[in-house]
Coordinates of N, CA and C in Angstrom, one line a residue:
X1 N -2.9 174.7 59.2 CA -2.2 174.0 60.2 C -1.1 174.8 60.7
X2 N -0.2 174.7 61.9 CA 0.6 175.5 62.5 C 0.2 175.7 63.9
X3 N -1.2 176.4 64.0 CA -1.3 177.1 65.3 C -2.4 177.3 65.9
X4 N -3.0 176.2 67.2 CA -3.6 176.3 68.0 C -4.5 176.5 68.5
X5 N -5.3 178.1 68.6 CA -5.5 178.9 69.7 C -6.7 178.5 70.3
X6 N -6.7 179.0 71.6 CA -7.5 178.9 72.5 C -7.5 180.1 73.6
X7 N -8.7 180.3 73.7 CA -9.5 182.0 74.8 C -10.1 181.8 75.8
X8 N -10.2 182.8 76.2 CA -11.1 182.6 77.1 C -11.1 185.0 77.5
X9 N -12.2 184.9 77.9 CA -12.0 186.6 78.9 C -13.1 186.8 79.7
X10 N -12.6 188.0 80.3 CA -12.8 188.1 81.8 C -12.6 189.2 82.4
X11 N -13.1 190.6 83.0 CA -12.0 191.4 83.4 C -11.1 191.0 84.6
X12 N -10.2 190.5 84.3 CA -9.2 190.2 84.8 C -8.8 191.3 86.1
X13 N -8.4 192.4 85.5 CA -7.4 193.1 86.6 C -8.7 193.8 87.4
X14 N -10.0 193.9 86.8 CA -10.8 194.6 88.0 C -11.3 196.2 87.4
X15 N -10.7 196.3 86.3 CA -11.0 198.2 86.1 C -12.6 197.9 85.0
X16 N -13.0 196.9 85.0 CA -14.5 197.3 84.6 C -14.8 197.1 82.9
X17 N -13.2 196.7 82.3 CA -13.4 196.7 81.0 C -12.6 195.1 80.5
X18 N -13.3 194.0 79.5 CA -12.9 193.1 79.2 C -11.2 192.9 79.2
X19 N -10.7 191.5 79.0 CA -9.7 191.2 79.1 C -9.9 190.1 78.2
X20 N -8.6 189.3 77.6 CA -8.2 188.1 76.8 C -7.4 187.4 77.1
X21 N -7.4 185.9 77.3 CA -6.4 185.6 77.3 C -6.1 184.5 76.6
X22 N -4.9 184.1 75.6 CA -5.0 182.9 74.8 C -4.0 181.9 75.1
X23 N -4.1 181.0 74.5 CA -2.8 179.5 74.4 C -2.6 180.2 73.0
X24 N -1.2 180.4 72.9 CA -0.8 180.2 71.5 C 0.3 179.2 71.1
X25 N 0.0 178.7 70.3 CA 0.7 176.8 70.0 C 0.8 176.8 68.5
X26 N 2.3 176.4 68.4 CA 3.0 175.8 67.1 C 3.4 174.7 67.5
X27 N 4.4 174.2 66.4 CA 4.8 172.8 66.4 C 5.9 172.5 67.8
X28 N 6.5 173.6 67.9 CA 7.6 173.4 69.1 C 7.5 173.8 70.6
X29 N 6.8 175.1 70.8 CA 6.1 175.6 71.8 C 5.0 176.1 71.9
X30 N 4.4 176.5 73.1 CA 3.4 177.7 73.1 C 3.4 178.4 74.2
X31 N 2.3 179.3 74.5 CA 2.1 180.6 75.7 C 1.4 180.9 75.5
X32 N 1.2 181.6 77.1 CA 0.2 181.9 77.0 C 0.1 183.3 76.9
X33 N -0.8 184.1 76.4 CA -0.7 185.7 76.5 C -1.9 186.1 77.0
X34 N -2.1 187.4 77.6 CA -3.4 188.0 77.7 C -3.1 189.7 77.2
X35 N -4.2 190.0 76.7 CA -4.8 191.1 76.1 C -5.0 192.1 77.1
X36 N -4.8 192.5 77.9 CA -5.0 193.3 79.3 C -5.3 195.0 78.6
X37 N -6.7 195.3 79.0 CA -7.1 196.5 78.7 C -6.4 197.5 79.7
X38 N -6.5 198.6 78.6 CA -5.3 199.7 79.6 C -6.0 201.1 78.9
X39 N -6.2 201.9 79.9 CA -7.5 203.1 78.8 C -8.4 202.5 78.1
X40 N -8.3 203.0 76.6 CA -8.8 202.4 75.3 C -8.2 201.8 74.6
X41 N -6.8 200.9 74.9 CA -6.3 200.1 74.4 C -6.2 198.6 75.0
X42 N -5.6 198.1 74.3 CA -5.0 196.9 74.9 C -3.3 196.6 75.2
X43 N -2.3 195.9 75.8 CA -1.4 195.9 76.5 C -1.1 194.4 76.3
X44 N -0.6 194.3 75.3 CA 0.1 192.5 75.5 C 0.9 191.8 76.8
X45 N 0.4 191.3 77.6 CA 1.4 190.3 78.7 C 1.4 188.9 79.1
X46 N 2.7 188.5 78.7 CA 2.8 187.1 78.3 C 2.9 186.5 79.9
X47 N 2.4 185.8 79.8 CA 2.3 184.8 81.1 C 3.2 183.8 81.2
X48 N 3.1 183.1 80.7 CA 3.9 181.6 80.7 C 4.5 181.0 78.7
X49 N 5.5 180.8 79.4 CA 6.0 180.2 77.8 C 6.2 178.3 78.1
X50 N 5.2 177.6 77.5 CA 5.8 176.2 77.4 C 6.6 175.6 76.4
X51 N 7.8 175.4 76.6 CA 8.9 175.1 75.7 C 8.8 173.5 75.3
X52 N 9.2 173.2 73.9 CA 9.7 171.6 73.5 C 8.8 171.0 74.3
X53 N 7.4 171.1 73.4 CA 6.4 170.3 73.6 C 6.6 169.0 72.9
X54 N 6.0 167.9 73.3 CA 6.0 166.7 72.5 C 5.3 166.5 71.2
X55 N 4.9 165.4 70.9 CA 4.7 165.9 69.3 C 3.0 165.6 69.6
X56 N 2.7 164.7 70.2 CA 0.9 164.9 71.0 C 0.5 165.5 71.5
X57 N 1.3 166.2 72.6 CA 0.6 167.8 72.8 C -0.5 168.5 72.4
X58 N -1.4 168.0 72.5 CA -2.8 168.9 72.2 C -3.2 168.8 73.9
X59 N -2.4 168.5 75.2 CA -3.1 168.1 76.7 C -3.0 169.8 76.9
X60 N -2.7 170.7 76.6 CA -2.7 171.9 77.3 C -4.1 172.8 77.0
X61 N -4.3 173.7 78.1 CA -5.5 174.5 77.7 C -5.5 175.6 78.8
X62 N -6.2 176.4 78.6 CA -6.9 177.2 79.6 C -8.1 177.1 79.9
X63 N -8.5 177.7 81.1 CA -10.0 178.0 81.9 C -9.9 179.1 82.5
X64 N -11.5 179.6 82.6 CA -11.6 180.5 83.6 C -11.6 180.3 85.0
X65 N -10.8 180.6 86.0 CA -11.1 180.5 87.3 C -12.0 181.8 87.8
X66 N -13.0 181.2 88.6 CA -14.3 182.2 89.1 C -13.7 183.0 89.8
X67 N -14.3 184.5 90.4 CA -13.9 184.7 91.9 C -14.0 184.1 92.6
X68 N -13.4 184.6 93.7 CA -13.6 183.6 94.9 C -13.0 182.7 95.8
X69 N -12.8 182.3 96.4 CA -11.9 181.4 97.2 C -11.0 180.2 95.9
X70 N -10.0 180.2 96.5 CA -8.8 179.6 95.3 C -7.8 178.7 96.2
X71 N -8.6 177.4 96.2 CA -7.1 176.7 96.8 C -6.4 177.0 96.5
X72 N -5.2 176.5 96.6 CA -4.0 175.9 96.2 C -2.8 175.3 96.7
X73 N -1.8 175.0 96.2 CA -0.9 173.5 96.8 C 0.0 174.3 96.8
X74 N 1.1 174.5 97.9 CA 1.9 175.0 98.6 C 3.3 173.8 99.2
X75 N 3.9 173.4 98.2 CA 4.9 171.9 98.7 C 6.0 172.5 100.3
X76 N 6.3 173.9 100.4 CA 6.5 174.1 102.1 C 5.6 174.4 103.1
X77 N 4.2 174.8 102.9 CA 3.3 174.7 103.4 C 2.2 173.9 103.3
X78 N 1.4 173.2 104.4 CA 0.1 172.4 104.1 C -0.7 172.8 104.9
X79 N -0.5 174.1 105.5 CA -1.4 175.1 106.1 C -2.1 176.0 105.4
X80 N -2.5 176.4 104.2 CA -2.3 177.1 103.2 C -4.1 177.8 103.2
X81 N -4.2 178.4 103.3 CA -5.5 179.6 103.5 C -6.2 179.8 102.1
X82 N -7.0 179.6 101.8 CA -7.3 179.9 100.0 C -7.1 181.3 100.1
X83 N -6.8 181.7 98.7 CA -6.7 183.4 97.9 C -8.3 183.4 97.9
X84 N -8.8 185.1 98.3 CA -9.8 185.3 98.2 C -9.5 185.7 96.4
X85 N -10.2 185.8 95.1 CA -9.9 186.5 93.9 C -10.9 187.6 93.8
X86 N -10.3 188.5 93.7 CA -11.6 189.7 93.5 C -11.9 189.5 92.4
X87 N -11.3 189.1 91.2 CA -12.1 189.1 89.9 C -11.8 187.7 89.2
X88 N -11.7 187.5 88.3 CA -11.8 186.3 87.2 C -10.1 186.0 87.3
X89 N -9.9 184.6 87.0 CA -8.0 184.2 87.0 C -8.4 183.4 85.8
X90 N -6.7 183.3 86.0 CA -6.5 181.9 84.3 C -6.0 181.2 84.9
X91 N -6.9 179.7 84.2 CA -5.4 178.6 85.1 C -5.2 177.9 83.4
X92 N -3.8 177.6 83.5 CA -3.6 176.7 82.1 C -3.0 175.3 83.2
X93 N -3.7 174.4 82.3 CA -3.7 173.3 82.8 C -2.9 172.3 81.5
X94 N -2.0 171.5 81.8 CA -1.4 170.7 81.4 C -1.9 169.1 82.1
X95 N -2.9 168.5 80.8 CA -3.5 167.2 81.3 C -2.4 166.2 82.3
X96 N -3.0 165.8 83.3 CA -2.6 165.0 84.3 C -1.5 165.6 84.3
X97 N -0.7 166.8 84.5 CA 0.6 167.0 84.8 C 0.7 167.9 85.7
X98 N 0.3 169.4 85.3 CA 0.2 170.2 86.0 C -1.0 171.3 85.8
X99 N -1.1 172.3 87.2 CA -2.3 173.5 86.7 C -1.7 174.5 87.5
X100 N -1.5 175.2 86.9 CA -1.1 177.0 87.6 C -2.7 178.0 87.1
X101 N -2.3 178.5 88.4 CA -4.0 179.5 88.2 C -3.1 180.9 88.2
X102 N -3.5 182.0 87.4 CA -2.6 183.5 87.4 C -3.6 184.3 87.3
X103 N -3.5 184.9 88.8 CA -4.6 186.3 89.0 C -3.9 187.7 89.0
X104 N -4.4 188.4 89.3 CA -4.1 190.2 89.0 C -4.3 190.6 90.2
X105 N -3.0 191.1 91.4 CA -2.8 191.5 92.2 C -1.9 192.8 92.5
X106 N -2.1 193.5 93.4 CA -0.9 194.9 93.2 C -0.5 194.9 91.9
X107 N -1.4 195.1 91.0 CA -0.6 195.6 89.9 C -0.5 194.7 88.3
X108 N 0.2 193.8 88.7 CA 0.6 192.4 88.3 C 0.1 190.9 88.9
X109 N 0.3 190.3 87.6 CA 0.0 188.8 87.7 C 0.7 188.3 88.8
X110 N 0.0 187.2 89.4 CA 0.7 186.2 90.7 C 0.0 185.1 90.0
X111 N 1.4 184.0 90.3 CA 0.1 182.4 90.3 C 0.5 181.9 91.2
X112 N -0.5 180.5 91.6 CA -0.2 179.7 92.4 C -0.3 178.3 91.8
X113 N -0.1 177.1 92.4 CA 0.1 175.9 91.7 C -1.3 175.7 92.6
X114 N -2.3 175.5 91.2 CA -3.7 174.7 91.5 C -3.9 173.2 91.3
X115 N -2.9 172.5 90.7 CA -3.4 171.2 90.3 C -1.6 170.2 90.2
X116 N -1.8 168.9 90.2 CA 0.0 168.2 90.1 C -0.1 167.3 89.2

């Protein structure tokens, strides 16, 4: 008892070699991290930290988002063009609340708000 986890992978950033990404969950928070290959290693980078979860909290998770065209909700724009994704995204989703999808662009992670 204590902690969690949940995966998923993908190459993520595009260089041809796997990626990881997990939910890690205790009693009071969790986050997300991914495993991001770098040479022949791997490279820890935290994505999102969810703070003072409730005590039911089991509604969070991840998915893989496909390539490919990538709505998403833009609250100053409702003109909004989908992201083409060249490779594999994460979205962590928080049941009926919220979904952020986080892909690998110039470099680094971007997300956008996929779900409310």
């Amino acid at each position: 008892e204590g902690f969690l986890v949940d995966y998923i992978y993908a190459d993520f950033n595009g260089d041809g070699k796997t990626d990881y990404a997990f939910l890690l969950m205790n009693k009071k928070k969790s986050a997300v991290w991914v495993l991001q290959s770098v040479d022949s290693d791997y490279k820890p980078i935290k994505l999102l930290t969810i703070g003072d979860l409730k005590e039911a909290t089991i509604n969070i998770g991840i998915e893989l988002c496909p390539k490919g065209q990538l709505d998403y909700l833009n609250l100053e724009n409702d003109n909004t063009k989908p992201i083409d994704l060249k490779n594999p995204a994460i979205t962590i989703q928080e049941f009926e609340s919220m979904a952020e999808t986080y892909y690998w662009e110039d470099g680094k992670y971007k997300s956008v708000t996929t779900g409310d």
